[in-house]
């Protein structure tokens, strides 16, 4: 992982500085919210992926920060609205923005970051970049809506779950990779390969996130253990448990998830059985298959640093513990 | 006004059908919110302006609905978030969306409509259209933020007021006019003239809106009389009153607006003095000057139906009573 680590160390300062400069130009009412969410320890996976695919496709320029960072700002915008609508208390271990700054500031900061991200992508005067961003914004909005709809009417339907994680997470990562290729003027086949890498990596990323939710203590992820279960979210570890353990009462579980009425002891039972059945690990196994699919999408690229780093990034998605 | 009326009667059915078709493709959770706001009697001024400038600049095609309607959807998206953040009860005389459908559905519908509007503009594969929309979205977001900031710390500063109405209203109308010119492949000078028309018309439009707030009974505008005053919004009729009437206690008024603590009798006094001093009519007089500026921007256009209708539209902005 040395190359990956070095790449992040080398590129992150300029990315963070760019994000900071853009956030500082926002209006006073929303600037602090934007800086709070941007500064709250995001991994910057999306901008790094944009840069890596631009480099992998032969882009040698230095004008990549606006498009790369637009993906990070889109992601930040969705977190602001999500956390408000979920009544979330924590984001990456810190108090959620709406609790620190208020609902008006948080909703408007989400709107402003989305607008800024979109505008940053449009600066290039490249219709393809604007189209990709527009699609990415639309798909992410739809993914978020479908997730909330699913939580209002949860099921143990694995296809529905996959649709939702693709919409809420994988499509934006696909978009990040496509934008890098498009910046480099890649052919549509090359851009599609970049997109397929991103889509598969994004699915793996969310699967690992959902696995971690059942596996790690708060201190590492910044989220309470079993938080998804307590929030009524159906994710793969729970679906796997229900598929394999016929002794659990599915209807009662779904009702409890829908109504938010699962007791502490019911949650404890489920968390224990997920642990005993190793369903968090089995979710990671499914993620591993998507990581392999993602890596296969890199076959057409010329060997070099970007491909080495992209492969290590794919592996890191799988091995991360927070 | 016959030509204006005929133009709207001829073009609105297809515009409304397009809006309806797009809204129907949204996810179930937000579809009804979108249809509610779209169907709540908007004047469709923005799409008609886009079409008129496209035609005025020689566009003869039929593929104008996506870009024209994108402006209407952007406007609808801002109304959804605004009404929620303002705790508004009414919109165009109907119950505000968040009261009918709930906060989650309303916020997400705003996000979805914004995303959809942006995507509709990107469908053309024209970088200029995407840039104009991106700027319009950004400026409208900033305008909304500045308006809320102003309401948290109101002043009787006329320049600040003008900045705010430009940001929250005029910039999007400018954008609508520019998009029409850009669709027609206008030169940058021609697009600038279209933009100047829209900017001046947008200022006039908002001035008349603010004048109507002090002038009409609820039944015509769908808003309570003096609603802006009761909501703590500083608009031009109030600024004019304070500029001309030295007997009123400005500091106490500003404190009352800021804290939302104006009594019924204080509001009544102000409404009466605005009426007696004809400050609503004087606000309209200022609007009339902007309408004249707008009409002057049409000088470079070839004579024909679009110019006739644009002039009548400019006059209508001034004479409307709701």
Coordinates of C-alpha atoms in Angstrom, one line a residue:
Chain A
X1 CA 0.0 0.0 0.0
X2 CA 3.0 2.3 0.0
X3 CA 2.2 3.8 -3.4
X4 CA -1.4 4.5 -2.4
X5 CA -0.3 6.2 0.8
X6 CA 2.3 8.3 -0.9
X7 CA -0.2 9.3 -3.6
X8 CA -2.7 10.5 -1.0
X9 CA 0.1 12.3 0.9
X10 CA 1.3 14.0 -2.2
X11 CA -2.1 15.1 -3.7
X12 CA -4.3 15.7 -0.6
X13 CA -2.7 19.0 0.4
X14 CA -3.6 20.7 -2.9
X15 CA -7.1 19.1 -2.9
X16 CA -7.8 20.3 0.6
X17 CA -6.5 23.7 -0.1
X18 CA -8.7 24.0 -3.2
X19 CA -11.7 22.8 -1.2
X20 CA -10.9 25.3 1.5
X21 CA -10.5 28.2 -0.9
X22 CA -13.8 27.5 -2.6
X23 CA -15.6 27.1 0.8
X24 CA -14.2 30.4 2.0
X25 CA -15.9 32.2 -0.9
X26 CA -19.3 31.0 0.2
X27 CA -21.6 33.4 2.0
X28 CA -21.2 33.9 5.7
X29 CA -24.4 32.1 6.7
X30 CA -23.3 28.8 5.1
X31 CA -19.5 29.1 5.0
X32 CA -19.0 27.6 8.5
X33 CA -21.3 24.7 7.7
X34 CA -19.4 24.0 4.5
X35 CA -16.1 24.2 6.2
X36 CA -17.4 21.9 9.0
X37 CA -18.5 19.1 6.7
X38 CA -15.5 19.5 4.3
X39 CA -13.1 19.5 7.3
X40 CA -14.7 16.6 9.1
X41 CA -12.3 14.0 7.9
X42 CA -13.6 12.8 4.5
X43 CA -11.3 10.4 2.8
X44 CA -11.3 12.4 -0.5
X45 CA -11.7 9.1 -2.4
X46 CA -13.8 10.7 -5.1
X47 CA -11.3 13.5 -6.0
X48 CA -8.4 11.1 -5.9
X49 CA -10.2 8.7 -8.3
X50 CA -11.0 11.5 -10.7
X51 CA -7.3 12.5 -10.7
X52 CA -6.1 8.9 -11.1
X53 CA -8.3 8.2 -14.1
X54 CA -7.3 11.5 -15.7
X55 CA -3.7 10.5 -15.2
X56 CA -4.3 6.9 -16.3
X57 CA -5.8 8.2 -19.5
X58 CA -2.9 10.5 -20.2
X59 CA -4.0 13.8 -18.8
X60 CA -0.8 15.7 -17.9
X61 CA -2.2 19.1 -17.0
X62 CA -2.7 20.7 -13.6
X63 CA -6.2 22.0 -14.1
X64 CA -8.0 19.1 -12.4
X65 CA -8.8 20.4 -9.0
X66 CA -12.2 22.0 -9.9
X67 CA -13.7 18.8 -11.4
X68 CA -12.0 16.5 -8.9
X69 CA -13.2 18.6 -5.9
X70 CA -16.7 19.0 -7.4
X71 CA -17.3 15.3 -6.6
X72 CA -16.2 15.8 -3.0
X73 CA -18.6 18.8 -2.6
X74 CA -21.5 16.9 -4.1
X75 CA -20.8 14.2 -1.6
X76 CA -20.7 16.7 1.2
X77 CA -23.9 18.3 0.0
X78 CA -25.7 15.0 0.2
X79 CA -24.3 14.3 3.7
X80 CA -25.7 17.6 5.0
X81 CA -29.2 17.0 3.7
X82 CA -29.1 13.3 4.7
X83 CA -28.0 13.9 8.3
X84 CA -30.7 16.5 8.7
X85 CA -33.4 14.3 7.3
X86 CA -32.2 11.3 9.3
X87 CA -32.0 13.4 12.5
X88 CA -28.4 12.0 12.7
X89 CA -26.4 13.1 15.8
X90 CA -23.0 12.2 14.5
X91 CA -21.0 12.5 11.3
X92 CA -17.6 11.0 11.3
X93 CA -17.6 11.1 15.1
X94 CA -18.4 14.8 15.2
X95 CA -21.7 16.5 16.0
X96 CA -23.8 16.6 12.8
X97 CA -24.0 20.0 11.1
X98 CA -27.7 20.7 11.8
X99 CA -27.1 20.3 15.5
X100 CA -24.2 22.7 15.4
X101 CA -25.4 25.3 12.9
X102 CA -29.2 24.9 12.7
X103 CA -31.5 23.5 10.1
X104 CA -31.7 26.6 7.8
X105 CA -28.0 27.0 7.6
X106 CA -27.6 23.2 7.0
X107 CA -30.2 22.9 4.2
X108 CA -28.9 26.1 2.5
X109 CA -25.3 24.9 2.8
X110 CA -26.3 21.7 1.1
X111 CA -28.0 23.7 -1.7
X112 CA -24.9 26.0 -2.0
X113 CA -22.4 23.1 -2.1
X114 CA -24.4 21.3 -4.7
X115 CA -24.6 24.5 -6.8
X116 CA -20.9 25.2 -6.3
X117 CA -20.0 21.6 -7.3
X118 CA -22.0 21.9 -10.4
X119 CA -20.6 25.3 -11.3
X120 CA -17.0 24.0 -10.7
X121 CA -17.6 21.2 -13.3
X122 CA -19.1 23.7 -15.7
X123 CA -16.0 25.9 -15.6
X124 CA -14.2 23.7 -18.1
X125 CA -16.7 24.5 -20.9
X126 CA -16.9 20.8 -21.6
X127 CA -20.4 19.5 -22.3
X128 CA -19.4 16.0 -21.4
X129 CA -18.2 16.9 -17.9
X130 CA -21.4 18.9 -17.3
X131 CA -23.5 16.0 -18.5
X132 CA -21.7 13.5 -16.3
X133 CA -22.1 15.8 -13.2
X134 CA -25.7 16.4 -14.0
X135 CA -26.3 12.7 -14.2
X136 CA -24.3 12.0 -11.1
X137 CA -26.3 14.6 -9.2
X138 CA -29.6 13.2 -10.4
X139 CA -28.7 9.6 -9.7
X140 CA -27.5 10.5 -6.2
X141 CA -30.7 12.4 -5.5
X142 CA -32.7 9.4 -6.7
X143 CA -30.6 7.0 -4.6
X144 CA -31.1 9.1 -1.5
X145 CA -34.9 9.2 -2.1
X146 CA -35.0 5.5 -2.7
X147 CA -33.1 4.8 0.5
X148 CA -35.5 6.9 2.5
X149 CA -38.5 5.3 0.8
X150 CA -37.0 1.8 1.6
X151 CA -36.6 2.8 5.2
X152 CA -40.3 3.7 5.4
X153 CA -41.3 0.4 3.9
X154 CA -38.3 -2.0 4.6
X155 CA -38.0 -5.4 3.1
X156 CA -35.4 -8.1 3.0
X157 CA -35.2 -7.9 -0.8
X158 CA -31.6 -8.1 -1.8
X159 CA -32.1 -6.7 -5.3
X160 CA -33.8 -3.6 -3.8
X161 CA -30.9 -3.2 -1.4
X162 CA -28.4 -3.4 -4.2
X163 CA -30.3 -0.8 -6.3
X164 CA -30.2 1.5 -3.3
X165 CA -26.5 1.2 -2.6
X166 CA -25.8 1.7 -6.3
X167 CA -27.9 4.8 -6.3
X168 CA -26.8 6.4 -3.1
X169 CA -23.1 5.6 -3.3
X170 CA -21.8 3.8 -6.3
X171 CA -23.1 6.1 -9.0
X172 CA -21.3 9.1 -7.6
X173 CA -18.0 7.1 -7.5
X174 CA -18.7 6.0 -11.0
X175 CA -19.2 9.6 -11.9
X176 CA -15.8 10.6 -10.3
X177 CA -14.0 8.0 -12.4
X178 CA -15.8 8.9 -15.6
X179 CA -15.1 12.6 -15.0
X180 CA -11.3 11.9 -14.8
X181 CA -11.4 9.9 -18.1
X182 CA -13.5 12.7 -19.7
X183 CA -11.1 15.4 -18.5
X184 CA -8.4 13.4 -20.3
X185 CA -10.5 13.2 -23.5
X186 CA -10.9 9.5 -23.3
X187 CA -12.9 7.5 -25.8
X188 CA -16.4 6.4 -24.8
X189 CA -15.1 2.8 -24.3
X190 CA -12.3 4.1 -22.1
X191 CA -14.7 6.2 -20.1
X192 CA -17.1 3.3 -19.7
X193 CA -14.2 1.1 -18.3
X194 CA -13.4 3.9 -15.8
X195 CA -17.1 4.1 -15.0
X196 CA -17.4 0.3 -14.5
X197 CA -14.4 0.4 -12.2
X198 CA -16.1 3.1 -10.1
X199 CA -19.4 1.4 -10.0
X200 CA -18.0 -1.9 -8.8
X201 CA -15.7 -0.1 -6.3
X202 CA -18.6 2.0 -5.1
X203 CA -20.7 -1.1 -4.5
X204 CA -17.8 -2.7 -2.6
X205 CA -17.3 0.5 -0.6
X206 CA -20.9 0.6 0.6
X207 CA -20.9 -3.1 1.3
X208 CA -17.9 -2.6 3.5
X209 CA -19.5 0.4 5.1
X210 CA -22.6 -1.7 5.9
X211 CA -20.4 -4.5 7.2
X212 CA -18.4 -2.1 9.4
X213 CA -21.6 -0.8 10.9
X214 CA -22.2 -4.3 12.5
X215 CA -18.5 -4.8 13.3
X216 CA -16.7 -1.9 14.8
X217 CA -17.0 0.0 18.0
X218 CA -17.9 3.8 17.7
X219 CA -14.3 5.0 18.2
X220 CA -13.1 3.7 14.9
X221 CA -16.0 4.5 12.5
X222 CA -17.4 7.5 14.4
X223 CA -20.7 5.8 14.4
X224 CA -22.5 3.8 17.1
X225 CA -22.3 0.0 16.6
X226 CA -25.4 -1.4 15.0
X227 CA -26.5 2.1 14.2
X228 CA -28.1 1.1 10.9
X229 CA -30.2 -1.5 12.7
X230 CA -31.3 1.0 15.4
X231 CA -32.1 3.6 12.6
X232 CA -34.3 1.0 10.9
X233 CA -32.0 0.6 7.9
X234 CA -31.9 -2.8 6.2
X235 CA -28.4 -3.7 5.0
X236 CA -26.7 -6.8 3.7
X237 CA -25.6 -8.3 7.0
X238 CA -29.2 -8.3 8.2
X239 CA -30.5 -9.6 4.9
X240 CA -27.9 -12.5 5.1
X241 CA -28.9 -13.3 8.6
X242 CA -32.6 -13.4 7.7
X243 CA -31.8 -15.6 4.6
X244 CA -29.9 -18.1 6.7
X245 CA -31.6 -18.1 10.1
X246 CA -35.2 -19.4 9.7
X247 CA -35.8 -19.2 13.5
X248 CA -36.0 -15.4 13.4
X249 CA -39.4 -13.8 13.0
X250 CA -39.0 -11.7 9.8
X251 CA -42.4 -10.0 10.0
X252 CA -41.9 -8.9 13.5
X253 CA -38.4 -7.6 12.6
X254 CA -39.6 -5.7 9.6
X255 CA -42.5 -4.2 11.6
X256 CA -40.0 -3.2 14.3
X257 CA -37.6 -1.6 11.8
X258 CA -40.5 0.3 10.1
X259 CA -42.0 1.6 13.3
X260 CA -38.6 2.2 15.1
X261 CA -39.9 0.0 17.9
X262 CA -37.1 -2.6 18.2
X263 CA -36.2 -3.0 21.9
X264 CA -32.7 -2.9 23.2
X265 CA -32.9 -6.6 23.8
X266 CA -34.2 -7.4 20.3
X267 CA -31.3 -5.3 18.8
X268 CA -28.9 -7.1 21.1
X269 CA -30.1 -10.5 19.9
X270 CA -29.8 -9.5 16.2
X271 CA -26.3 -8.0 16.7
X272 CA -25.2 -11.2 18.5
X273 CA -26.5 -13.4 15.8
X274 CA -25.0 -11.3 13.1
X275 CA -21.6 -11.6 14.9
X276 CA -22.0 -15.4 15.5
X277 CA -23.1 -16.1 11.9
X278 CA -20.2 -13.9 10.7
X279 CA -22.6 -12.0 8.4
X280 CA -20.4 -8.9 8.6
X281 CA -17.5 -11.0 7.3
X282 CA -19.8 -12.5 4.6
X283 CA -20.8 -9.1 3.5
X284 CA -17.1 -8.3 3.1
X285 CA -16.7 -11.4 1.0
X286 CA -19.4 -10.1 -1.4
X287 CA -17.5 -6.8 -1.4
X288 CA -14.3 -8.7 -2.4
X289 CA -16.0 -10.0 -5.5
X290 CA -16.9 -6.5 -6.6
X291 CA -13.3 -5.3 -5.9
X292 CA -12.1 -8.1 -8.2
X293 CA -14.6 -6.9 -10.9
X294 CA -13.4 -3.4 -10.4
X295 CA -9.7 -4.4 -10.8
X296 CA -10.5 -6.3 -14.0
X297 CA -11.8 -3.0 -15.5
X298 CA -8.2 -1.6 -15.3
X299 CA -6.9 -4.2 -17.8
X300 CA -6.9 -1.8 -20.8
X301 CA -4.9 0.9 -19.1
X302 CA -1.2 1.5 -19.8
X303 CA 1.0 0.3 -16.8
X304 CA 2.2 3.0 -14.5
X305 CA 1.7 4.8 -11.2
X306 CA -2.1 5.5 -11.6
X307 CA -2.9 1.8 -12.3
X308 CA -0.7 0.6 -9.4
X309 CA -2.5 3.1 -7.1
X310 CA -6.0 2.3 -8.4
X311 CA -5.4 -1.4 -7.6
X312 CA -4.1 -0.6 -4.1
X313 CA -7.1 1.8 -3.6
X314 CA -9.5 -1.1 -4.6
X315 CA -7.8 -3.4 -2.1
X316 CA -7.9 -0.7 0.6
X317 CA -11.6 -0.3 0.2
X318 CA -11.8 -4.0 1.3
X319 CA -9.3 -3.9 4.1
X320 CA -10.2 -0.7 5.8
X321 CA -11.5 -0.9 9.4
X322 CA -13.1 2.5 9.6
Chain B
X1 CA -51.9 42.5 -24.6
X2 CA -53.7 40.3 -27.2
X3 CA -50.4 38.9 -28.6
X4 CA -49.1 38.1 -25.2
X5 CA -52.2 36.3 -24.1
X6 CA -52.4 34.4 -27.4
X7 CA -48.7 33.4 -27.1
X8 CA -49.2 32.0 -23.6
X9 CA -52.4 30.2 -24.7
X10 CA -50.6 28.7 -27.6
X11 CA -47.4 27.6 -25.9
X12 CA -48.5 26.7 -22.3
X13 CA -50.2 23.4 -23.0
X14 CA -47.0 21.9 -24.4
X15 CA -44.9 23.4 -21.6
X16 CA -47.2 22.1 -19.0
X17 CA -47.4 18.7 -20.6
X18 CA -43.6 18.5 -20.7
X19 CA -43.3 19.5 -17.0
X20 CA -46.0 16.9 -16.2
X21 CA -44.2 14.1 -18.1
X22 CA -40.9 14.9 -16.4
X23 CA -42.5 15.1 -12.9
X24 CA -44.2 11.8 -13.5
X25 CA -40.9 10.1 -14.0
X26 CA -39.7 11.1 -10.5
X27 CA -39.7 8.6 -7.7
X28 CA -42.9 8.0 -5.8
X29 CA -41.8 9.6 -2.6
X30 CA -41.2 13.0 -4.3
X31 CA -43.5 12.8 -7.3
X32 CA -46.6 14.2 -5.6
X33 CA -44.6 17.0 -4.1
X34 CA -43.2 17.9 -7.5
X35 CA -46.6 17.8 -9.1
X36 CA -48.1 19.9 -6.3
X37 CA -45.6 22.7 -6.7
X38 CA -45.6 22.5 -10.5
X39 CA -49.4 22.4 -10.7
X40 CA -49.9 25.2 -8.2
X41 CA -50.5 27.9 -10.7
X42 CA -47.0 29.2 -11.6
X43 CA -47.1 31.8 -14.4
X44 CA -44.5 30.0 -16.5
X45 CA -42.8 33.3 -17.2
X46 CA -39.3 31.7 -17.2
X47 CA -40.0 29.0 -19.8
X48 CA -41.9 31.5 -22.0
X49 CA -39.0 33.9 -21.8
X50 CA -36.5 31.2 -22.8
X51 CA -38.7 30.3 -25.8
X52 CA -39.2 34.0 -26.8
X53 CA -35.5 34.7 -26.8
X54 CA -34.7 31.6 -28.7
X55 CA -37.3 32.6 -31.4
X56 CA -36.2 36.2 -31.3
X57 CA -32.7 35.1 -32.1
X58 CA -33.8 32.9 -35.0
X59 CA -34.2 29.5 -33.4
X60 CA -36.8 27.6 -35.5
X61 CA -36.5 24.1 -33.9
X62 CA -39.0 22.4 -31.6
X63 CA -36.4 21.0 -29.1
X64 CA -36.7 23.9 -26.6
X65 CA -38.9 22.3 -23.9
X66 CA -36.1 20.8 -21.8
X67 CA -34.1 24.0 -21.4
X68 CA -37.2 26.2 -21.1
X69 CA -38.8 24.0 -18.5
X70 CA -35.5 23.5 -16.6
X71 CA -35.9 27.1 -15.5
X72 CA -39.4 26.5 -14.2
X73 CA -38.2 23.5 -12.3
X74 CA -35.3 25.4 -10.7
X75 CA -37.7 28.0 -9.6
X76 CA -40.0 25.3 -8.2
X77 CA -37.1 23.7 -6.4
X78 CA -36.2 27.0 -4.6
X79 CA -39.8 27.5 -3.6
X80 CA -40.0 24.1 -1.9
X81 CA -36.9 24.8 0.2
X82 CA -37.8 28.4 0.8
X83 CA -41.3 27.6 2.1
X84 CA -40.0 24.9 4.4
X85 CA -37.3 27.2 5.8
X86 CA -39.7 30.1 6.2
X87 CA -42.3 27.9 7.8
X88 CA -44.6 29.3 5.2
X89 CA -48.2 28.2 5.3
X90 CA -49.4 29.1 1.9
X91 CA -47.9 29.1 -1.6
X92 CA -50.0 30.7 -4.4
X93 CA -53.0 30.4 -2.1
X94 CA -52.6 26.6 -1.5
X95 CA -51.2 24.8 1.5
X96 CA -47.4 24.8 1.3
X97 CA -45.9 21.5 0.3
X98 CA -44.1 20.7 3.6
X99 CA -47.4 20.9 5.4
X100 CA -49.1 18.6 2.9
X101 CA -46.3 16.1 2.3
X102 CA -43.8 16.4 5.2
X103 CA -40.4 17.9 5.5
X104 CA -38.4 14.9 4.2
X105 CA -40.5 14.6 1.0
X106 CA -40.3 18.4 0.5
X107 CA -36.5 18.8 1.0
X108 CA -35.9 15.7 -1.2
X109 CA -38.3 16.9 -3.9
X110 CA -36.4 20.2 -4.0
X111 CA -33.2 18.3 -4.4
X112 CA -34.7 16.1 -7.1
X113 CA -36.2 19.0 -9.1
X114 CA -32.9 20.9 -9.0
X115 CA -31.1 17.8 -10.2
X116 CA -33.7 17.2 -12.9
X117 CA -33.5 20.8 -14.1
X118 CA -29.8 20.7 -14.3
X119 CA -29.9 17.3 -16.2
X120 CA -32.5 18.7 -18.6
X121 CA -30.2 21.5 -19.5
X122 CA -27.3 19.1 -20.0
X123 CA -29.3 17.0 -22.4
X124 CA -28.3 19.4 -25.3
X125 CA -24.6 18.6 -25.0
X126 CA -24.0 22.4 -25.2
X127 CA -21.4 23.6 -22.7
X128 CA -22.8 27.1 -22.8
X129 CA -26.2 26.0 -21.7
X130 CA -24.8 23.9 -18.8
X131 CA -22.6 26.9 -17.8
X132 CA -25.6 29.3 -17.8
X133 CA -27.7 26.9 -15.7
X134 CA -24.8 26.2 -13.3
X135 CA -24.4 30.0 -12.8
X136 CA -28.1 30.5 -12.4
X137 CA -28.4 27.7 -9.8
X138 CA -25.4 29.2 -7.9
X139 CA -26.7 32.8 -8.0
X140 CA -30.2 31.7 -6.9
X141 CA -28.8 29.7 -4.0
X142 CA -26.7 32.7 -3.0
X143 CA -29.7 35.0 -3.3
X144 CA -31.7 32.8 -1.1
X145 CA -29.0 32.6 1.5
X146 CA -28.5 36.4 1.5
X147 CA -32.2 37.0 1.9
X148 CA -32.3 34.8 4.9
X149 CA -29.2 36.4 6.3
X150 CA -30.8 39.8 5.8
X151 CA -33.9 38.7 7.6
X152 CA -31.8 37.7 10.6
X153 CA -30.2 41.1 10.6
X154 CA -32.5 43.5 8.8
X155 CA -31.6 47.0 7.8
X156 CA -33.2 49.8 5.8
X157 CA -30.3 49.7 3.3
X158 CA -31.7 50.1 -0.2
X159 CA -28.5 48.8 -1.9
X160 CA -28.6 45.6 0.2
X161 CA -32.3 45.2 -0.7
X162 CA -31.5 45.5 -4.4
X163 CA -28.7 43.0 -4.2
X164 CA -31.0 40.5 -2.6
X165 CA -33.9 40.8 -5.1
X166 CA -31.3 40.6 -7.9
X167 CA -29.9 37.4 -6.4
X168 CA -33.1 35.7 -5.4
X169 CA -35.3 36.6 -8.5
X170 CA -33.7 38.6 -11.2
X171 CA -30.7 36.3 -11.9
X172 CA -32.8 33.3 -12.7
X173 CA -34.9 35.4 -15.1
X174 CA -31.7 36.7 -16.6
X175 CA -30.6 33.0 -16.9
X176 CA -33.9 32.1 -18.6
X177 CA -33.4 34.8 -21.3
X178 CA -29.7 34.0 -21.8
X179 CA -30.6 30.3 -22.2
X180 CA -33.0 31.1 -25.0
X181 CA -30.4 33.2 -26.8
X182 CA -27.8 30.5 -26.2
X183 CA -30.1 27.8 -27.6
X184 CA -30.4 29.9 -30.8
X185 CA -26.6 30.1 -31.0
X186 CA -26.6 33.9 -30.4
X187 CA -23.4 35.9 -30.2
X188 CA -22.2 36.9 -26.8
X189 CA -23.4 40.4 -27.4
X190 CA -26.8 39.2 -28.3
X191 CA -26.9 36.9 -25.3
X192 CA -25.8 39.8 -23.0
X193 CA -28.7 41.9 -24.4
X194 CA -31.1 39.1 -23.6
X195 CA -29.6 38.8 -20.1
X196 CA -29.9 42.5 -19.5
X197 CA -33.6 42.4 -20.5
X198 CA -34.1 39.5 -18.1
X199 CA -32.2 41.1 -15.2
X200 CA -34.1 44.4 -15.5
X201 CA -37.4 42.6 -15.9
X202 CA -36.6 40.4 -13.0
X203 CA -35.9 43.4 -10.8
X204 CA -39.2 45.0 -11.9
X205 CA -41.0 41.7 -11.3
X206 CA -39.8 41.4 -7.7
X207 CA -40.4 45.1 -7.0
X208 CA -44.0 44.6 -8.1
X209 CA -44.3 41.5 -6.0
X210 CA -43.1 43.5 -3.0
X211 CA -45.5 46.3 -3.8
X212 CA -48.4 43.8 -4.2
X213 CA -47.6 42.4 -0.8
X214 CA -48.6 45.8 0.8
X215 CA -51.5 46.4 -1.6
X216 CA -53.6 43.4 -2.3
X217 CA -56.0 41.3 -0.3
X218 CA -55.3 37.6 0.1
X219 CA -57.8 36.4 -2.5
X220 CA -55.8 37.9 -5.4
X221 CA -52.2 37.1 -4.5
X222 CA -52.8 34.0 -2.4
X223 CA -50.8 35.7 0.3
X224 CA -52.0 37.5 3.4
X225 CA -51.8 41.4 3.2
X226 CA -48.6 42.8 4.7
X227 CA -47.3 39.2 4.9
X228 CA -43.7 40.4 4.3
X229 CA -43.9 42.8 7.2
X230 CA -45.3 40.2 9.5
X231 CA -42.6 37.7 8.4
X232 CA -39.9 40.3 9.2
X233 CA -39.0 40.9 5.6
X234 CA -37.7 44.4 4.7
X235 CA -38.9 45.4 1.2
X236 CA -38.9 48.6 -0.8
X237 CA -42.3 50.0 0.4
X238 CA -41.1 49.8 3.9
X239 CA -37.7 51.3 3.1
X240 CA -39.4 54.2 1.2
X241 CA -41.7 54.8 4.2
X242 CA -38.7 54.9 6.5
X243 CA -36.8 57.2 4.2
X244 CA -39.7 59.7 4.0
X245 CA -41.3 59.5 7.4
X246 CA -39.0 60.7 10.1
X247 CA -41.6 60.3 12.8
X248 CA -41.3 56.5 12.9
X249 CA -38.9 54.9 15.2
X250 CA -36.5 53.0 12.9
X251 CA -34.6 51.2 15.6
X252 CA -37.6 49.9 17.3
X253 CA -39.0 48.8 13.9
X254 CA -35.8 46.9 13.0
X255 CA -35.7 45.2 16.4
X256 CA -39.4 44.2 16.0
X257 CA -38.7 42.8 12.5
X258 CA -35.6 40.9 13.7
X259 CA -37.3 39.4 16.8
X260 CA -40.6 38.9 15.1
X261 CA -42.2 40.9 17.9
X262 CA -44.2 43.5 16.0
X263 CA -47.6 43.8 17.5
X264 CA -50.8 43.7 15.5
X265 CA -51.3 47.4 16.2
X266 CA -47.7 48.3 15.1
X267 CA -48.2 46.3 11.9
X268 CA -51.5 48.0 11.3
X269 CA -49.9 51.5 11.8
X270 CA -47.2 50.7 9.3
X271 CA -49.6 49.2 6.8
X272 CA -51.8 52.3 7.1
X273 CA -48.9 54.7 6.6
X274 CA -47.6 52.7 3.6
X275 CA -51.1 53.0 2.1
X276 CA -51.4 56.7 2.9
X277 CA -48.0 57.5 1.6
X278 CA -48.6 55.5 -1.5
X279 CA -45.3 53.7 -1.1
X280 CA -46.7 50.6 -2.8
X281 CA -47.4 52.8 -5.8
X282 CA -44.0 54.4 -5.6
X283 CA -42.4 51.0 -5.6
X284 CA -44.3 50.3 -8.8
X285 CA -42.9 53.5 -10.2
X286 CA -39.4 52.3 -9.6
X287 CA -40.4 49.0 -11.2
X288 CA -41.6 51.0 -14.2
X289 CA -38.1 52.4 -14.7
X290 CA -36.7 48.9 -14.8
X291 CA -39.3 47.8 -17.3
X292 CA -38.3 50.7 -19.6
X293 CA -34.6 49.6 -19.2
X294 CA -35.6 46.1 -20.1
X295 CA -37.5 47.1 -23.2
X296 CA -34.5 49.2 -24.4
X297 CA -32.5 45.9 -24.5
X298 CA -34.8 44.6 -27.2
X299 CA -33.7 47.3 -29.7
X300 CA -31.2 45.1 -31.5
X301 CA -33.8 42.4 -32.3
X302 CA -35.4 41.9 -35.6
X303 CA -39.1 43.0 -35.5
X304 CA -41.6 40.2 -35.3
X305 CA -43.9 38.3 -32.9
X306 CA -41.3 37.5 -30.2
X307 CA -40.4 41.2 -29.8
X308 CA -44.0 42.3 -29.7
X309 CA -44.7 39.6 -27.1
X310 CA -41.6 40.4 -25.0
X311 CA -42.6 44.1 -24.9
X312 CA -46.1 43.2 -23.8
X313 CA -44.7 40.7 -21.2
X314 CA -42.6 43.6 -19.8
X315 CA -45.6 45.8 -19.5
X316 CA -47.7 43.0 -18.0
X317 CA -45.1 42.6 -15.2
X318 CA -46.0 46.2 -14.2
X319 CA -49.7 46.1 -14.5
X320 CA -50.4 42.7 -13.0
X321 CA -52.5 42.8 -9.8
X322 CA -51.6 39.3 -8.5

